[in-house]
Amino acid sequence: MSPRRKERRVVAVAGAAALVAVGLNLAFSAVAAHRRRKQQELPGFNAQVNLSAAEIKRLADRIIAKSKETYDAVAAVPLDKVNFANAIAPLAELDAQQFPLVQACVLPRMVSPSEDICRASADAEKRLDSHFLLCRQREDVYRVVKAFMERGERIGPEATRFVQCLVREFERNGAKLTQAKKEEMEKLKSLIDDLNLKYIQNMSDFTKFLLLSEEELAGMPPEFLKDLEETDGKRKVLLTGYYVTPILEHCKVGSTRKQIAVAYGQKGGKQNVAILEKLVQIRHRLARLLGYSNYSDFAIEPRMPMTSRKVLEFLEEMSEQLSDLANRELTVLKELKMKEEGNAQFGMEDLLYYMKRGEQHKLDLDIGEIKRYFPVKLVISGMLKMFQDLFALRFEEIKDVEVWHDTVRLFSVWDASSSDLLGYFFLDMFSREGKYDHTCVVALQNGYMCSNGSRKVPVAVLLSQCPKEFDGNSALLRFPEVVRIFHEFSHVVHHISNRATFSRFSSLRLEGDFAEIPSLLLENWCYESISLKMMSGFYQDITKSVTTEACQSLKRRRDMFAGLKLKQEILLCLVDQIIHTSENVDIDDLVKDLHPKVMLGIPLLEGTSPASCFPRIAVGYDAVCYSYIWSEVFAADLFTTKFKDDLLNQHAGLRFRNKVLAPGGSKDPLEIITDYLGREPSLQPFIQSRTRNAL
């Protein structure tokens, strides 16, 4: 029997035994069943929508009770009696069956117009997060799972990976620590949360403004000036990104740009630098408590590079490889400044302004005009067609099914050749009050193999805030919004394509390094004529798609000054990585030393500290700021090697779907991509693509 078939048999048989042993009947009782009957008739679809506030509370209670029951049952297994059926299968089944129930509690917070339902959903999310954190810290369950792993039972590669993930998750959450060390860990986490909040609060409380005359704001559009409050004959400029970025891009007065850049660069101030230094010290203490030499190694261990050393090497090589390109770009910008301002020193305050000038000089592109070619409905229909054609899929809209708003659409997804059902997705695309205000994807159900051998299919929701129709005319999208929606729908297709046995390996539960690679790869189609024409049409005559020349200009605009833009990102990523690998680093001194080295001699603006107003380094992306650049590099290699010369090659798309998207997290991501490329990924395609289109 092949390892794969054996693994499926182990999961199916052991899963069935576990169901009998611990009574894992998580079927959701028929609350308001008449409202949901049509959804329950959809094959492989268990997700719930439109729960009331009371139903959300009861469901959360039931999830917590069943979870506790299952963990208690696993914890009770004698260590000399552990096997897959009593130690692992119950946890796998619990994860698979509870995931859509948890999501049924969480989704309403993002989409419901009812304040009561949103509150109930937010409360349920907090309770469930707290409960699951406690579950991941249970030493008694960890001992059982660890005992099974140490037995070395042959269960197949995906099941083995699942067990390894369980053990790692327990250990990273402190399950093997003594009680005293667990208490210390909780104190450290609490301190980290408090400092995170203070860092963000300092930035939010920053209310400084500058009073500038219209002469000092020369070059700013009249509508921008009208938006500024007038005080004593001057304009009041609040130091927020909403006002600062346009001034740095458009203001002709160099001294004004510098004044604005310096003032904005002091946001958070010395207080935030001190907070960040304290945060880093506490993170190192937490990492050492859990057995790691530094916090960066802790943060990166479950991700693609695995070690901080690999990340530092990657960032340093990227910076070096980009230097020639960035130097050429900087020369262009300095020449533009010389023509406009004379022999003045080029500073950081000049970057955005002269990049914008360079774009205007090199490109014949009217962004306002481009918008007229992207009506919302045409973008969506063209996008769906493109994904169907490329990946050999068939989307069918399902009518008359219960949804949470009358603008929401539901589609089933089928394999075009075999007619196998692959999954479902909801499109909730239009703005409304109370709805989550960003474009994103939410998984409602993960695909997995059931204990009886049948398969539950993935279900996803794409949320966006597209403008509504006006007077029967489809609203228009700005080009960055087109790219954003396309990027997020790529996550939908990744999720739907998943064929892993375990729910744990769904594509939307992957670490960020790998999860973003397919979507960043597919963003390339937003800059190619053949696909852009499928998604575009003049709003007054949709038979007239965006021109080939405009498509080429959009691509050049993306890549113009890419070297300098990436150098700025790399600088912050290096700061993030160095402070999280080393003890007692003076952050201000580090930035002052690194800045001219990375930024080709451009000095740091005096009196500013980028670390004081860079929230990613403090909250959410600590020690992993590198991730987006890493994913871009992998995506560029995949695109250049496999798709660039034949963008709608269905054979290539199907192979990508089966080789890269289908495994989800069931295999090592670096192994997946290396196997697909036939070699290790390289930096060169990324550098070459940006260099070729840059100037």
XYZ file of C-alpha atoms in Angstrom:
695
model
C 0.000 0.000 0.000
C 1.371 3.455 -0.919
C 2.235 5.808 1.988
C -0.480 8.233 0.816
C -3.211 5.536 0.704
C -2.026 4.147 4.006
C -2.192 7.613 5.540
C -5.761 8.156 4.324
C -6.746 4.769 5.757
C -5.134 5.575 9.124
C -6.952 8.886 9.302
C -10.293 7.398 8.276
C -10.220 4.331 10.532
C -8.625 6.010 13.529
C -10.900 9.022 13.100
C -13.960 6.757 13.238
C -12.622 5.057 16.352
C -12.039 8.414 17.962
C -15.577 9.465 17.205
C -16.848 6.439 19.115
C -14.338 6.875 21.919
C -14.961 10.493 22.771
C -18.365 11.106 21.256
C -17.290 13.818 18.852
C -20.751 14.563 17.532
C -20.475 18.262 16.772
C -23.554 18.481 14.576
C -25.004 21.909 15.185
C -28.581 21.651 16.516
C -31.253 22.939 14.157
C -31.747 26.479 15.416
C -34.055 28.275 13.005
C -33.592 25.335 10.627
C -36.193 26.600 8.210
C -33.944 29.597 7.443
C -30.893 27.446 6.695
C -32.403 24.429 4.980
C -31.213 25.464 1.534
C -27.624 25.835 2.692
C -27.650 22.468 4.407
C -28.641 20.880 1.106
C -25.420 22.090 -0.542
C -23.035 19.101 -0.831
C -20.047 19.306 1.500
C -21.219 22.641 2.959
C -21.546 22.852 6.762
C -20.931 26.570 7.291
C -23.612 28.631 9.063
C -24.589 32.238 8.420
C -27.180 34.651 9.796
C -27.056 33.535 13.418
C -28.833 35.705 15.987
C -26.993 37.145 19.000
C -28.472 34.446 21.248
C -27.523 31.687 18.786
C -23.934 32.966 18.628
C -23.645 32.866 22.432
C -25.112 29.337 22.653
C -22.874 28.094 19.845
C -19.752 29.532 21.518
C -20.758 27.805 24.770
C -21.185 24.529 22.922
C -17.822 24.850 21.126
C -15.995 25.468 24.420
C -17.773 22.580 26.171
C -17.057 20.095 23.375
C -13.451 21.254 23.100
C -12.900 20.781 26.831
C -14.522 17.343 26.685
C -12.218 16.242 23.856
C -9.033 17.608 25.446
C -9.959 15.955 28.754
C -10.478 12.637 26.980
C -7.066 12.839 25.267
C -5.394 13.894 28.528
C -6.843 10.795 30.241
C -5.095 8.366 27.861
C -2.335 6.413 29.708
C 1.048 7.226 28.198
C 1.807 3.564 27.590
C -1.492 3.128 25.695
C -1.264 6.069 23.273
C -2.026 5.495 19.607
C -3.234 7.540 16.683
C -6.887 6.733 17.389
C -6.941 7.970 20.989
C -4.262 10.696 20.964
C -4.224 12.384 17.553
C -7.421 11.637 15.632
C -9.707 13.237 18.264
C -7.773 16.510 18.030
C -7.774 16.407 14.218
C -11.529 15.749 14.127
C -12.156 18.464 16.699
C -10.196 21.009 14.673
C -11.978 20.086 11.426
C -15.514 20.036 12.791
C -15.243 23.049 15.057
C -13.579 25.393 12.568
C -16.770 26.282 10.628
C -18.661 26.666 13.910
C -16.045 29.079 15.247
C -16.187 31.035 11.998
C -19.982 31.170 12.217
C -19.490 32.993 15.525
C -16.754 35.307 14.239
C -17.965 36.378 10.773
C -21.024 38.382 11.951
C -18.740 40.927 13.642
C -17.448 41.832 10.179
C -20.665 41.808 8.142
C -23.784 42.162 10.266
C -25.728 45.462 10.272
C -27.048 44.619 13.765
C -25.131 46.133 16.699
C -26.396 43.386 19.020
C -25.136 40.653 16.699
C -21.779 42.406 16.225
C -21.341 42.694 19.997
C -22.274 39.044 20.497
C -19.824 38.028 17.761
C -16.976 40.130 19.194
C -17.626 38.733 22.671
C -17.692 35.163 21.327
C -14.401 35.742 19.517
C -12.710 36.931 22.726
C -14.050 33.976 24.721
C -13.043 31.460 22.050
C -9.554 32.949 21.642
C -9.009 32.798 25.390
C -10.272 29.215 25.586
C -8.155 27.947 22.689
C -5.044 29.596 24.133
C -5.600 27.649 27.365
C -6.074 24.471 25.317
C -2.720 25.009 23.600
C -1.048 25.351 27.003
C -2.370 22.110 28.500
C 0.592 20.099 29.721
C -1.501 16.938 30.207
C -2.588 16.850 26.554
C 0.914 17.810 25.374
C 2.413 14.820 27.247
C 0.054 12.430 25.454
C 0.743 13.887 22.001
C 4.493 13.982 22.666
C 4.422 10.374 23.855
C 2.749 9.350 20.597
C 5.335 11.232 18.522
C 8.213 9.611 20.415
C 6.796 6.141 19.696
C 7.629 6.730 16.028
C 4.544 4.980 14.672
C 4.452 5.010 10.859
C 1.417 7.052 9.868
C 2.366 8.714 6.578
C 3.967 12.085 5.841
C 0.928 14.366 6.221
C -0.203 12.808 9.507
C 3.397 12.987 10.758
C 3.524 16.681 9.857
C 0.228 17.220 11.686
C 1.648 15.649 14.859
C 4.822 17.732 14.564
C 2.715 20.891 14.215
C 0.705 19.958 17.314
C 3.842 19.393 19.390
C 5.461 22.620 18.190
C 2.307 24.615 18.906
C 2.067 23.224 22.439
C 5.738 23.939 23.120
C 5.618 27.469 21.683
C 2.721 28.197 24.014
C 4.617 26.960 27.083
C 2.958 23.587 27.604
C 6.214 21.951 28.737
C 7.148 24.711 31.208
C 6.860 24.342 34.961
C 3.972 26.162 36.605
C 6.288 28.895 37.871
C 7.684 29.464 34.387
C 4.193 29.471 32.898
C 3.251 32.233 35.305
C 6.397 34.129 34.328
C 5.508 33.673 30.660
C 2.016 35.101 31.235
C 3.504 38.113 33.025
C 5.882 38.735 30.131
C 3.045 38.471 27.617
C 0.984 40.885 29.667
C 3.878 43.364 29.751
C 4.279 43.025 25.993
C 0.577 43.716 25.438
C 0.731 46.795 27.680
C 3.792 48.179 25.888
C 2.265 47.467 22.460
C -0.779 49.480 23.495
C 1.362 52.363 24.796
C 3.388 52.467 21.563
C 0.248 52.670 19.409
C -1.423 55.088 21.815
C 1.550 57.457 21.623
C 1.203 57.540 17.863
C -2.570 58.027 18.053
C -2.214 60.828 20.615
C 0.222 62.723 18.397
C -1.750 65.890 17.584
C 1.034 68.179 16.424
C 0.361 70.393 13.416
C 2.178 73.015 11.375
C 0.894 76.381 10.193
C 2.026 77.026 6.626
C 1.321 79.777 4.149
C -0.011 79.097 0.673
C 3.409 80.123 -0.683
C 5.011 77.441 1.473
C 2.478 74.969 0.050
C 3.144 75.875 -3.588
C 2.287 73.010 -5.917
C -0.530 71.593 -3.806
C -3.866 71.119 -5.644
C -6.605 73.692 -4.826
C -8.912 70.974 -3.453
C -6.179 69.960 -0.964
C -5.787 73.543 0.257
C -9.555 73.929 0.643
C -9.535 70.922 2.961
C -7.144 72.692 5.377
C -8.432 74.858 8.227
C -7.317 78.491 7.963
C -5.706 80.075 11.052
C -4.195 83.567 11.157
C -3.862 83.637 7.379
C -2.077 80.275 7.279
C -3.188 76.714 6.642
C -3.270 74.218 9.492
C -1.596 70.972 8.406
C -2.253 68.033 10.725
C 0.680 65.634 10.873
C -1.184 62.544 9.737
C -0.456 60.388 6.715
C -3.596 61.732 5.031
C -2.006 65.200 4.779
C 1.716 64.456 4.981
C 2.002 62.069 2.013
C 0.377 64.424 -0.544
C 2.650 67.269 0.592
C 5.765 65.109 0.273
C 4.588 64.091 -3.210
C 3.438 67.444 -4.613
C 4.825 70.426 -2.686
C 7.397 72.318 -4.764
C 9.041 73.993 -1.768
C 11.952 71.863 -0.532
C 12.103 73.545 2.890
C 8.408 72.766 3.443
C 8.901 69.134 2.527
C 11.812 68.909 4.966
C 9.869 70.637 7.736
C 6.937 68.268 7.251
C 9.143 65.157 6.999
C 11.077 66.014 10.163
C 7.950 66.825 12.180
C 6.189 63.658 11.013
C 9.322 61.583 11.651
C 9.153 62.600 15.319
C 5.766 60.942 15.758
C 5.978 58.771 18.849
C 9.264 60.451 19.735
C 11.906 59.265 22.207
C 9.158 57.769 24.344
C 8.325 55.205 21.649
C 11.989 54.365 21.069
C 12.315 53.666 24.797
C 9.139 51.556 24.702
C 10.452 49.590 21.729
C 13.793 48.926 23.435
C 11.948 47.660 26.505
C 9.648 45.550 24.308
C 12.633 43.925 22.654
C 14.222 43.059 26.007
C 11.018 41.422 27.230
C 10.586 39.519 23.958
C 14.111 38.134 24.330
C 13.271 37.026 27.887
C 10.128 35.301 26.601
C 12.052 33.546 23.827
C 14.764 32.316 26.219
C 12.096 31.054 28.613
C 10.751 28.918 25.741
C 14.223 27.626 24.852
C 15.298 29.964 22.022
C 18.485 32.010 21.932
C 16.687 35.178 20.819
C 13.238 36.414 19.908
C 13.833 36.419 16.161
C 14.649 32.708 16.151
C 11.399 32.113 18.058
C 9.325 34.187 15.608
C 10.900 32.744 12.452
C 11.107 29.059 13.439
C 7.671 28.084 11.967
C 8.174 30.197 8.828
C 9.970 29.453 5.565
C 13.499 30.708 6.446
C 13.342 28.940 9.868
C 16.286 30.933 11.312
C 17.095 34.604 11.813
C 20.503 34.064 10.208
C 18.839 33.078 6.926
C 16.657 36.207 7.023
C 19.634 38.499 7.657
C 21.535 36.892 4.788
C 18.499 37.318 2.532
C 18.070 41.016 3.408
C 21.766 41.795 3.024
C 21.935 40.047 -0.353
C 18.775 41.828 -1.506
C 20.210 45.194 -0.499
C 23.482 44.501 -2.300
C 21.781 43.207 -5.458
C 19.560 46.313 -5.603
C 22.384 48.823 -5.159
C 23.205 49.289 -8.858
C 19.556 49.836 -9.763
C 18.949 52.142 -6.790
C 22.074 54.186 -7.609
C 20.869 54.738 -11.179
C 17.467 55.775 -9.871
C 19.006 58.144 -7.349
C 21.083 59.759 -10.076
C 17.882 60.461 -12.042
C 16.232 62.006 -8.976
C 19.255 64.168 -8.179
C 19.313 65.469 -11.751
C 15.632 66.375 -11.488
C 16.299 68.207 -8.235
C 19.264 70.051 -9.755
C 17.047 71.326 -12.587
C 14.287 72.437 -10.239
C 16.085 73.595 -7.087
C 19.709 74.100 -8.015
C 22.666 72.651 -6.169
C 20.835 71.670 -2.969
C 21.647 68.473 -1.066
C 19.289 65.592 -1.825
C 17.540 64.326 1.320
C 14.939 61.791 2.364
C 12.306 64.519 2.189
C 12.890 64.673 -1.588
C 12.290 61.015 -2.453
C 8.521 60.989 -2.903
C 8.412 64.377 -4.655
C 11.015 63.558 -7.285
C 9.752 60.006 -7.764
C 6.403 61.577 -8.639
C 8.188 64.041 -10.928
C 10.038 61.159 -12.575
C 6.789 59.294 -13.188
C 5.216 62.378 -14.768
C 8.269 62.860 -16.959
C 8.581 59.241 -18.117
C 4.946 58.086 -18.271
C 1.991 59.206 -20.320
C -0.571 58.003 -17.797
C -3.660 59.735 -16.417
C -4.760 57.763 -13.348
C -8.125 59.559 -13.318
C -8.704 58.521 -16.923
C -7.647 54.915 -16.222
C -10.347 54.633 -13.544
C -13.031 55.057 -16.203
C -12.056 51.682 -17.632
C -12.741 49.689 -14.463
C -16.474 49.475 -13.671
C -16.926 47.244 -10.611
C -19.151 44.650 -12.256
C -16.896 44.320 -15.291
C -13.796 43.909 -13.119
C -15.472 41.144 -11.110
C -16.847 39.271 -14.134
C -13.523 39.546 -15.994
C -11.587 38.408 -12.939
C -13.799 35.346 -12.510
C -13.413 34.432 -16.167
C -9.646 34.774 -16.005
C -9.323 32.513 -12.974
C -11.617 29.941 -14.551
C -9.612 29.904 -17.783
C -6.198 29.795 -16.132
C -6.893 27.161 -13.476
C -9.405 24.944 -15.325
C -12.238 25.840 -12.961
C -15.966 26.391 -13.411
C -17.868 28.875 -11.243
C -21.644 28.564 -10.954
C -23.729 31.132 -9.114
C -26.243 29.687 -6.646
C -29.462 31.654 -6.377
C -32.122 31.724 -3.657
C -29.847 30.746 -0.800
C -29.740 32.306 2.648
C -27.097 35.054 2.914
C -26.486 37.910 5.351
C -27.228 40.750 2.896
C -29.110 40.962 -0.384
C -25.983 42.093 -2.285
C -24.025 38.943 -1.310
C -23.535 36.301 -4.017
C -22.679 32.613 -3.559
C -20.780 30.499 -6.113
C -19.893 26.829 -6.300
C -16.506 25.871 -7.774
C -16.018 22.805 -9.960
C -13.068 21.198 -11.675
C -13.666 21.940 -15.364
C -12.439 18.568 -16.617
C -13.593 16.088 -13.948
C -16.684 18.054 -12.789
C -15.678 17.371 -9.177
C -17.034 19.868 -6.647
C -14.082 21.777 -5.173
C -15.755 24.320 -2.881
C -17.816 27.485 -2.527
C -17.188 31.198 -2.156
C -19.285 34.210 -1.202
C -18.715 37.641 -2.762
C -19.669 40.472 -0.381
C -18.273 43.299 -2.467
C -20.219 46.497 -1.835
C -19.896 49.062 0.918
C -22.488 49.411 3.657
C -22.605 50.837 7.149
C -21.127 48.688 9.898
C -19.256 46.350 7.550
C -15.534 45.622 7.936
C -13.852 48.360 5.934
C -10.965 46.528 4.261
C -10.707 44.034 1.407
C -9.921 40.596 2.818
C -10.760 36.897 2.694
C -12.350 34.929 5.525
C -12.453 31.129 5.584
C -15.872 29.796 6.605
C -14.956 26.142 6.230
C -11.742 24.244 5.569
C -11.469 21.318 3.217
C -10.594 17.998 4.846
C -11.085 14.247 4.659
C -13.857 12.986 6.938
C -13.546 9.826 9.005
C -16.038 8.054 6.675
C -13.884 8.765 3.619
C -16.053 11.589 2.257
C -14.680 15.096 1.852
C -15.809 18.437 3.202
C -15.001 21.216 0.757
C -13.538 24.662 1.486
C -15.797 27.709 1.767
C -14.464 31.280 1.651
C -15.823 34.827 1.811
C -14.336 37.757 -0.104
C -15.161 41.043 1.615
C -14.612 44.419 -0.005
C -15.908 47.977 0.090
C -16.586 48.689 -3.574
C -18.773 51.718 -4.243
C -22.407 50.976 -5.086
C -24.169 51.623 -8.358
C -25.406 55.150 -8.975
C -28.405 55.827 -11.245
C -28.072 52.339 -12.700
C -24.423 52.838 -13.618
C -21.727 50.552 -12.256
C -19.347 52.417 -9.949
C -15.703 52.758 -10.969
C -12.635 51.351 -9.216
C -9.258 52.994 -8.850
C -6.521 50.782 -10.251
C -4.978 49.966 -6.820
C -8.439 48.713 -5.774
C -8.525 46.438 -8.820
C -5.145 44.968 -7.810
C -6.261 44.567 -4.191
C -9.446 42.675 -5.103
C -7.516 40.491 -7.559
C -4.919 39.736 -4.875
C -7.544 38.734 -2.336
C -9.514 36.609 -4.789
C -6.263 34.740 -5.405
C -6.450 33.744 -1.718
C -9.986 32.458 -2.371
C -8.735 30.261 -5.221
C -5.818 29.065 -3.066
C -8.274 28.105 -0.324
C -10.702 26.378 -2.704
C -7.878 24.452 -4.408
C -6.696 22.907 -1.128
C -6.789 19.094 -1.101
C -5.009 18.374 2.183
C -6.352 15.590 4.384
C -6.241 17.669 7.580
C -8.224 20.870 8.170
C -5.133 22.223 9.954
C -3.391 22.545 6.581
C -5.898 24.851 4.927
C -4.227 27.481 2.717
C -5.670 30.348 4.774
C -3.994 29.014 7.913
C -0.502 29.006 6.430
C 2.314 31.138 7.747
C 2.479 34.492 5.975
C 5.681 33.757 4.034
C 3.977 31.013 2.004
C 0.364 32.221 2.132
C 1.193 35.433 0.251
C 3.318 33.900 -2.518
C 0.468 32.715 -4.816
C -1.424 36.013 -4.472
C 1.689 38.088 -5.160
C 2.431 35.847 -8.135
C -1.066 36.376 -9.534
C -0.902 40.148 -9.046
C 1.343 40.104 -12.125
C -1.730 39.480 -14.286
C -2.984 42.954 -13.250
C -0.107 44.461 -15.230
C -0.384 42.438 -18.430
C -2.482 43.520 -21.416
C -4.158 40.172 -22.104
C -5.654 39.905 -18.620
C -6.258 43.621 -18.024
C -8.346 43.771 -21.182
C -10.519 40.945 -19.802
C -11.292 43.046 -16.711
C -11.744 46.449 -18.327
C -14.112 48.412 -20.514
C -14.854 52.108 -20.877
C -17.743 52.957 -18.559
C -19.775 54.466 -21.437
C -18.881 51.695 -23.889
C -17.582 48.506 -22.292
C -16.534 47.096 -25.664
C -13.570 49.506 -25.522
C -11.050 47.985 -23.121
C -8.045 49.742 -21.638
C -5.348 50.335 -24.261
C -2.181 48.281 -24.585
C -0.146 51.464 -24.077
C -1.952 52.180 -20.795
C -1.282 48.603 -19.624
C 2.416 49.036 -20.330
C 2.443 52.353 -18.476
C 0.775 50.805 -15.427
C 3.461 48.139 -15.344
C 6.271 50.670 -15.701
C 4.681 52.787 -12.976
C 4.734 49.798 -10.622
C 8.434 49.227 -11.231
C 9.689 52.806 -11.422
C 12.161 53.540 -8.627
C 11.594 50.024 -7.285
C 15.216 49.870 -6.100
C 14.923 52.913 -3.858
C 11.495 51.914 -2.582
C 12.759 48.458 -1.657
C 15.889 49.884 -0.058
C 13.678 51.829 2.357
C 11.773 48.635 3.187
C 14.985 46.652 3.629
C 16.374 49.288 6.004
C 13.404 48.883 8.350
C 13.475 45.088 7.984
C 17.158 45.046 8.943
C 16.479 47.193 12.016
C 13.642 44.829 12.964
C 15.835 41.767 12.508
C 18.949 43.107 14.248
C 17.188 44.341 17.388
C 15.343 41.032 17.699
C 18.526 38.961 17.394
C 20.837 41.023 19.618
C 20.811 42.176 23.220
C 20.839 45.803 24.404
C 20.931 47.479 20.999
C 20.725 51.261 21.017
C 18.054 51.631 18.329
C 18.790 55.273 17.498
C 22.499 54.533 17.028
C 21.673 51.469 14.927
C 19.412 53.465 12.576
C 21.943 56.297 12.244
C 24.631 53.770 11.311
C 22.517 51.682 8.925
C 20.644 54.472 7.150
C 23.431 55.932 4.957
C 24.824 52.455 4.241
C 21.529 51.076 2.953
C 20.218 54.329 1.454
C 23.286 55.027 -0.678
C 24.625 57.869 1.426
C 21.354 59.729 1.974
C 21.525 60.786 5.634
C 18.802 60.199 8.175
C 16.723 63.336 8.699
C 18.139 64.958 11.830
C 15.869 64.711 14.843
C 13.815 61.823 13.443
C 13.660 58.185 14.456
C 11.875 55.798 12.067
C 11.642 53.250 14.883
C 9.385 55.602 16.848
C 6.644 55.587 14.206
C 6.860 52.156 12.595
C 3.987 50.191 14.176
C 4.748 46.939 12.329
C 8.013 46.575 14.243
C 6.156 46.972 17.546
C 2.885 45.134 16.945
C 2.017 42.241 14.673
C 5.152 41.934 12.530
C 7.860 41.935 15.202
C 10.885 40.063 13.814
C 8.984 39.132 10.615
C 8.865 42.449 8.725
C 10.977 40.736 6.055
C 8.079 38.470 5.056
C 6.481 40.521 2.290
C 9.761 41.052 0.417
C 10.566 37.353 0.798
C 7.189 36.434 -0.720
C 7.645 38.937 -3.577
C 10.972 37.362 -4.520
C 9.513 33.835 -4.626
C 6.474 35.070 -6.572
C 8.677 36.791 -9.173
C 10.670 33.602 -9.744
C 7.490 31.548 -10.202
C 6.018 34.083 -12.622
C 9.146 34.514 -14.729
C 9.891 30.804 -14.900
C 6.424 29.343 -15.426
C 3.935 31.919 -16.696
C 5.495 35.033 -18.199
C 5.593 33.794 -21.802
C 2.069 32.317 -21.864
C -0.170 34.028 -19.320
C -3.338 32.011 -19.929
C -1.722 28.615 -20.428
C -4.229 26.334 -18.742
C -1.792 23.434 -18.578
C 0.637 25.606 -16.573
C -2.212 26.931 -14.411
C -3.548 23.461 -13.663
C -0.087 22.193 -12.789
C 0.370 25.155 -10.427
C -3.027 24.477 -8.860
C -2.186 20.818 -8.258
C 1.474 21.196 -7.282
C 1.515 24.438 -5.265
C -2.032 25.341 -4.219
C -3.506 21.903 -3.507
C -1.075 20.769 -0.762
C -1.789 23.795 1.451
C 0.339 23.364 4.554
C 0.566 19.575 4.307
C 4.142 19.775 3.013
C 7.124 21.997 3.706
C 6.513 25.132 1.579
C 10.119 25.444 0.448
C 9.973 21.816 -0.659
C 6.727 22.497 -2.572
C 8.183 25.451 -4.490
C 11.575 23.828 -5.089
C 9.869 20.712 -6.432
C 7.645 22.833 -8.685
C 10.533 24.930 -10.056
C 12.931 21.996 -10.273
C 15.541 24.021 -8.348
C 15.877 26.331 -5.362
C 14.215 29.764 -5.797
C 16.465 32.636 -6.876
C 16.650 36.394 -6.311
C 17.623 37.096 -9.899
C 14.202 36.998 -11.627
C 12.909 39.592 -9.184
C 15.923 41.886 -9.586
C 15.896 41.513 -13.379
C 12.159 42.164 -13.732
C 12.348 45.356 -11.680
C 15.525 46.490 -13.444
C 14.072 45.852 -16.909
C 10.950 47.936 -16.310
C 12.328 50.514 -13.894
C 13.512 53.484 -15.994
